[in-house]
């Protein structure tokens, strides 16, 4: 059992390191200079250079990654370019709403999943079973971002709920 736990912990560590490399690489590969984005559209080149030096963007990528990992291990997630706050403060601010959304979503999934499952079992091979199966498979197959946009459009245009 001890060996299994050690293997799992090692697997988690490797996964987290790989994830940190991917996140770091994506943030550096993404189009646009992060220093220019942080400085804003009206920034002078000197302002961009100050930000580049402040966030260590002028150093080699290996040193940037080591600095990034040190910050993560200390609990310092850096500064948000958009809000100009520490990322941890933004996380603390938005985490309760995220948990609320997750709780409501999981509650709906459990309620409707059990309901559709019971209906499908009781009315096997009837139109109720086929409808429940159709909605279940469709709910899994449709991208949620697209469904969310379509529901917003429907509720706003048809029922005037967001005006």
PDB file of C-alpha atoms in Angstrom:
ATOM      1  CA  UNK A   1       0.000   0.000   0.000  1.00  0.00           C
ATOM      2  CA  UNK A   2       2.858   2.363   0.842  1.00  0.00           C
ATOM      3  CA  UNK A   3       4.393   1.760  -2.574  1.00  0.00           C
ATOM      4  CA  UNK A   4       1.085   2.519  -4.289  1.00  0.00           C
ATOM      5  CA  UNK A   5       0.709   5.793  -2.354  1.00  0.00           C
ATOM      6  CA  UNK A   6       4.279   6.808  -3.222  1.00  0.00           C
ATOM      7  CA  UNK A   7       3.637   6.050  -6.903  1.00  0.00           C
ATOM      8  CA  UNK A   8       0.474   8.149  -6.827  1.00  0.00           C
ATOM      9  CA  UNK A   9       2.248  11.059  -5.090  1.00  0.00           C
ATOM     10  CA  UNK A  10       5.066  10.909  -7.626  1.00  0.00           C
ATOM     11  CA  UNK A  11       2.507  10.845 -10.415  1.00  0.00           C
ATOM     12  CA  UNK A  12       0.783  13.918  -8.957  1.00  0.00           C
ATOM     13  CA  UNK A  13       4.113  15.754  -8.660  1.00  0.00           C
ATOM     14  CA  UNK A  14       5.052  14.972 -12.277  1.00  0.00           C
ATOM     15  CA  UNK A  15       1.597  16.052 -13.460  1.00  0.00           C
ATOM     16  CA  UNK A  16       1.802  19.349 -11.547  1.00  0.00           C
ATOM     17  CA  UNK A  17       5.276  20.095 -12.901  1.00  0.00           C
ATOM     18  CA  UNK A  18       4.109  19.306 -16.425  1.00  0.00           C
ATOM     19  CA  UNK A  19       1.055  21.512 -15.942  1.00  0.00           C
ATOM     20  CA  UNK A  20       3.199  24.374 -14.669  1.00  0.00           C
ATOM     21  CA  UNK A  21       5.441  24.068 -17.732  1.00  0.00           C
ATOM     22  CA  UNK A  22       2.425  24.116 -20.062  1.00  0.00           C
ATOM     23  CA  UNK A  23       0.883  27.155 -18.320  1.00  0.00           C
ATOM     24  CA  UNK A  24       4.204  28.983 -18.355  1.00  0.00           C
ATOM     25  CA  UNK A  25       4.845  28.138 -22.019  1.00  0.00           C
ATOM     26  CA  UNK A  26       1.356  29.177 -23.127  1.00  0.00           C
ATOM     27  CA  UNK A  27       1.689  32.504 -21.335  1.00  0.00           C
ATOM     28  CA  UNK A  28       4.974  33.148 -23.136  1.00  0.00           C
ATOM     29  CA  UNK A  29       3.907  31.817 -26.557  1.00  0.00           C
ATOM     30  CA  UNK A  30       0.608  33.716 -26.669  1.00  0.00           C
ATOM     31  CA  UNK A  31       0.610  36.572 -29.165  1.00  0.00           C
ATOM     32  CA  UNK A  32       1.430  39.992 -27.831  1.00  0.00           C
ATOM     33  CA  UNK A  33       4.095  41.210 -25.467  1.00  0.00           C
ATOM     34  CA  UNK A  34       2.958  40.793 -21.834  1.00  0.00           C
ATOM     35  CA  UNK A  35       4.833  43.951 -20.843  1.00  0.00           C
ATOM     36  CA  UNK A  36       3.055  45.986 -23.528  1.00  0.00           C
ATOM     37  CA  UNK A  37      -0.294  44.528 -22.493  1.00  0.00           C
ATOM     38  CA  UNK A  38       0.364  45.375 -18.846  1.00  0.00           C
ATOM     39  CA  UNK A  39       1.528  48.900 -19.690  1.00  0.00           C
ATOM     40  CA  UNK A  40      -1.535  49.669 -21.782  1.00  0.00           C
ATOM     41  CA  UNK A  41      -2.032  51.019 -25.297  1.00  0.00           C
ATOM     42  CA  UNK A  42      -0.738  54.531 -24.552  1.00  0.00           C
ATOM     43  CA  UNK A  43       2.490  53.438 -22.832  1.00  0.00           C
ATOM     44  CA  UNK A  44       5.864  54.696 -23.924  1.00  0.00           C
ATOM     45  CA  UNK A  45       8.738  52.338 -24.638  1.00  0.00           C
ATOM     46  CA  UNK A  46      10.384  53.348 -21.342  1.00  0.00           C
ATOM     47  CA  UNK A  47       7.252  52.348 -19.412  1.00  0.00           C
ATOM     48  CA  UNK A  48       7.231  48.994 -21.190  1.00  0.00           C
ATOM     49  CA  UNK A  49      10.905  48.456 -20.308  1.00  0.00           C
ATOM     50  CA  UNK A  50      10.231  49.259 -16.630  1.00  0.00           C
ATOM     51  CA  UNK A  51       7.422  46.697 -16.540  1.00  0.00           C
ATOM     52  CA  UNK A  52       9.548  44.169 -18.406  1.00  0.00           C
ATOM     53  CA  UNK A  53      12.305  44.587 -15.784  1.00  0.00           C
ATOM     54  CA  UNK A  54       9.858  44.593 -12.844  1.00  0.00           C
ATOM     55  CA  UNK A  55       8.266  41.295 -13.913  1.00  0.00           C
ATOM     56  CA  UNK A  56      11.656  39.830 -14.975  1.00  0.00           C
ATOM     57  CA  UNK A  57      10.546  39.470 -18.576  1.00  0.00           C
ATOM     58  CA  UNK A  58      13.980  40.646 -19.687  1.00  0.00           C
ATOM     59  CA  UNK A  59      15.660  37.488 -18.320  1.00  0.00           C
ATOM     60  CA  UNK A  60      16.083  34.126 -20.088  1.00  0.00           C
ATOM     61  CA  UNK A  61      13.074  31.783 -20.060  1.00  0.00           C
ATOM     62  CA  UNK A  62      14.736  29.274 -17.724  1.00  0.00           C
ATOM     63  CA  UNK A  63      15.296  31.953 -15.093  1.00  0.00           C
ATOM     64  CA  UNK A  64      11.748  33.231 -15.599  1.00  0.00           C
ATOM     65  CA  UNK A  65      10.403  29.694 -15.071  1.00  0.00           C
ATOM     66  CA  UNK A  66      12.472  29.143 -11.913  1.00  0.00           C
ATOM     67  CA  UNK A  67      11.243  32.483 -10.553  1.00  0.00           C
ATOM     68  CA  UNK A  68       7.681  31.536 -11.491  1.00  0.00           C
ATOM     69  CA  UNK A  69       7.962  28.200  -9.653  1.00  0.00           C
ATOM     70  CA  UNK A  70       9.502  29.828  -6.560  1.00  0.00           C
ATOM     71  CA  UNK A  71       6.578  32.237  -6.446  1.00  0.00           C
ATOM     72  CA  UNK A  72       4.043  29.418  -6.819  1.00  0.00           C
ATOM     73  CA  UNK A  73       5.661  27.376  -4.061  1.00  0.00           C
ATOM     74  CA  UNK A  74       5.533  30.416  -1.752  1.00  0.00           C
ATOM     75  CA  UNK A  75       1.870  31.033  -2.594  1.00  0.00           C
ATOM     76  CA  UNK A  76       2.622  34.102  -4.712  1.00  0.00           C
ATOM     77  CA  UNK A  77       0.603  33.769  -7.912  1.00  0.00           C
ATOM     78  CA  UNK A  78       1.726  37.152  -9.222  1.00  0.00           C
ATOM     79  CA  UNK A  79      -0.220  40.201 -10.338  1.00  0.00           C
ATOM     80  CA  UNK A  80      -3.212  40.292 -12.645  1.00  0.00           C
ATOM     81  CA  UNK A  81      -2.657  42.437 -15.709  1.00  0.00           C
ATOM     82  CA  UNK A  82      -6.377  43.092 -16.023  1.00  0.00           C
ATOM     83  CA  UNK A  83      -7.327  43.982 -12.431  1.00  0.00           C
ATOM     84  CA  UNK A  84      -3.904  45.183 -11.193  1.00  0.00           C
ATOM     85  CA  UNK A  85      -4.434  43.148  -7.997  1.00  0.00           C
ATOM     86  CA  UNK A  86      -2.604  40.123  -6.730  1.00  0.00           C
ATOM     87  CA  UNK A  87      -4.025  37.001  -8.357  1.00  0.00           C
ATOM     88  CA  UNK A  88      -4.626  35.409  -4.942  1.00  0.00           C
ATOM     89  CA  UNK A  89      -6.858  38.354  -3.978  1.00  0.00           C
ATOM     90  CA  UNK A  90      -8.877  37.880  -7.176  1.00  0.00           C
ATOM     91  CA  UNK A  91      -9.168  34.153  -6.460  1.00  0.00           C
ATOM     92  CA  UNK A  92     -10.462  34.839  -2.940  1.00  0.00           C
ATOM     93  CA  UNK A  93     -12.934  37.359  -4.340  1.00  0.00           C
ATOM     94  CA  UNK A  94     -14.403  35.118  -7.058  1.00  0.00           C
ATOM     95  CA  UNK A  95     -14.098  31.682  -5.414  1.00  0.00           C
ATOM     96  CA  UNK A  96     -17.410  31.843  -3.471  1.00  0.00           C
ATOM     97  CA  UNK A  97     -19.361  32.595  -6.663  1.00  0.00           C
ATOM     98  CA  UNK A  98     -17.538  29.764  -8.427  1.00  0.00           C
ATOM     99  CA  UNK A  99     -18.445  27.312  -5.663  1.00  0.00           C
ATOM    100  CA  UNK A 100     -22.053  28.499  -5.780  1.00  0.00           C
ATOM    101  CA  UNK A 101     -22.180  27.913  -9.524  1.00  0.00           C
ATOM    102  CA  UNK A 102     -20.610  24.462  -9.146  1.00  0.00           C
ATOM    103  CA  UNK A 103     -23.033  23.514  -6.366  1.00  0.00           C
ATOM    104  CA  UNK A 104     -26.091  24.569  -8.366  1.00  0.00           C
ATOM    105  CA  UNK A 105     -24.804  22.829 -11.513  1.00  0.00           C
ATOM    106  CA  UNK A 106     -24.065  19.584  -9.720  1.00  0.00           C
ATOM    107  CA  UNK A 107     -27.438  19.723  -7.967  1.00  0.00           C
ATOM    108  CA  UNK A 108     -29.246  20.095 -11.300  1.00  0.00           C
ATOM    109  CA  UNK A 109     -27.156  17.302 -12.818  1.00  0.00           C
ATOM    110  CA  UNK A 110     -27.927  14.936  -9.955  1.00  0.00           C
ATOM    111  CA  UNK A 111     -31.641  15.746  -9.839  1.00  0.00           C
ATOM    112  CA  UNK A 112     -32.209  15.482 -13.584  1.00  0.00           C
ATOM    113  CA  UNK A 113     -29.827  12.525 -13.952  1.00  0.00           C
ATOM    114  CA  UNK A 114     -31.724  10.505 -11.358  1.00  0.00           C
ATOM    115  CA  UNK A 115     -35.071  11.627 -12.773  1.00  0.00           C
ATOM    116  CA  UNK A 116     -34.136  10.674 -16.363  1.00  0.00           C
ATOM    117  CA  UNK A 117     -32.620   7.401 -15.174  1.00  0.00           C
ATOM    118  CA  UNK A 118     -35.722   6.381 -13.253  1.00  0.00           C
ATOM    119  CA  UNK A 119     -38.016   7.419 -16.116  1.00  0.00           C
ATOM    120  CA  UNK A 120     -35.892   5.459 -18.597  1.00  0.00           C
ATOM    121  CA  UNK A 121     -35.968   2.378 -16.379  1.00  0.00           C
ATOM    122  CA  UNK A 122     -39.697   2.513 -15.697  1.00  0.00           C
ATOM    123  CA  UNK A 123     -40.742   3.336 -19.280  1.00  0.00           C
ATOM    124  CA  UNK A 124     -38.173   1.229 -21.106  1.00  0.00           C
ATOM    125  CA  UNK A 125     -38.257   1.467 -24.930  1.00  0.00           C
ATOM    126  CA  UNK A 126     -41.054   4.049 -24.963  1.00  0.00           C
ATOM    127  CA  UNK A 127     -40.976   7.624 -26.203  1.00  0.00           C
ATOM    128  CA  UNK A 128     -40.171   8.740 -22.623  1.00  0.00           C
ATOM    129  CA  UNK A 129     -37.070   6.515 -22.553  1.00  0.00           C
ATOM    130  CA  UNK A 130     -35.966   7.719 -25.986  1.00  0.00           C
ATOM    131  CA  UNK A 131     -36.552  11.382 -25.063  1.00  0.00           C
ATOM    132  CA  UNK A 132     -34.643  11.054 -21.791  1.00  0.00           C
ATOM    133  CA  UNK A 133     -31.768   9.351 -23.610  1.00  0.00           C
ATOM    134  CA  UNK A 134     -31.791  12.023 -26.326  1.00  0.00           C
ATOM    135  CA  UNK A 135     -31.616  14.882 -23.803  1.00  0.00           C
ATOM    136  CA  UNK A 136     -28.926  13.109 -21.778  1.00  0.00           C
ATOM    137  CA  UNK A 137     -26.676  12.446 -24.765  1.00  0.00           C
ATOM    138  CA  UNK A 138     -27.321  15.902 -26.211  1.00  0.00           C
ATOM    139  CA  UNK A 139     -26.500  17.527 -22.874  1.00  0.00           C
ATOM    140  CA  UNK A 140     -23.139  15.790 -22.806  1.00  0.00           C
ATOM    141  CA  UNK A 141     -22.364  16.346 -26.496  1.00  0.00           C
ATOM    142  CA  UNK A 142     -23.170  20.056 -26.873  1.00  0.00           C
ATOM    143  CA  UNK A 143     -20.325  22.407 -25.888  1.00  0.00           C
ATOM    144  CA  UNK A 144     -21.430  24.247 -22.761  1.00  0.00           C
ATOM    145  CA  UNK A 145     -20.081  27.624 -23.879  1.00  0.00           C
ATOM    146  CA  UNK A 146     -22.206  27.428 -27.040  1.00  0.00           C
ATOM    147  CA  UNK A 147     -25.292  26.293 -25.135  1.00  0.00           C
ATOM    148  CA  UNK A 148     -24.830  29.146 -22.664  1.00  0.00           C
ATOM    149  CA  UNK A 149     -24.643  31.722 -25.436  1.00  0.00           C
ATOM    150  CA  UNK A 150     -27.670  30.266 -27.212  1.00  0.00           C
ATOM    151  CA  UNK A 151     -29.724  30.228 -23.992  1.00  0.00           C
ATOM    152  CA  UNK A 152     -28.781  33.849 -23.299  1.00  0.00           C
ATOM    153  CA  UNK A 153     -29.841  34.834 -26.808  1.00  0.00           C
ATOM    154  CA  UNK A 154     -33.091  32.909 -26.492  1.00  0.00           C
ATOM    155  CA  UNK A 155     -33.957  34.332 -23.096  1.00  0.00           C
ATOM    156  CA  UNK A 156     -32.983  37.873 -24.098  1.00  0.00           C
ATOM    157  CA  UNK A 157     -34.565  37.979 -27.567  1.00  0.00           C
ATOM    158  CA  UNK A 158     -37.642  35.843 -27.048  1.00  0.00           C
ATOM    159  CA  UNK A 159     -38.549  36.451 -23.419  1.00  0.00           C
ATOM    160  CA  UNK A 160     -36.874  39.861 -22.848  1.00  0.00           C
ATOM    161  CA  UNK A 161     -35.381  38.726 -19.534  1.00  0.00           C
ATOM    162  CA  UNK A 162     -32.025  40.524 -19.777  1.00  0.00           C
ATOM    163  CA  UNK A 163     -33.234  43.965 -20.806  1.00  0.00           C
TER     164      UNK A 163
END
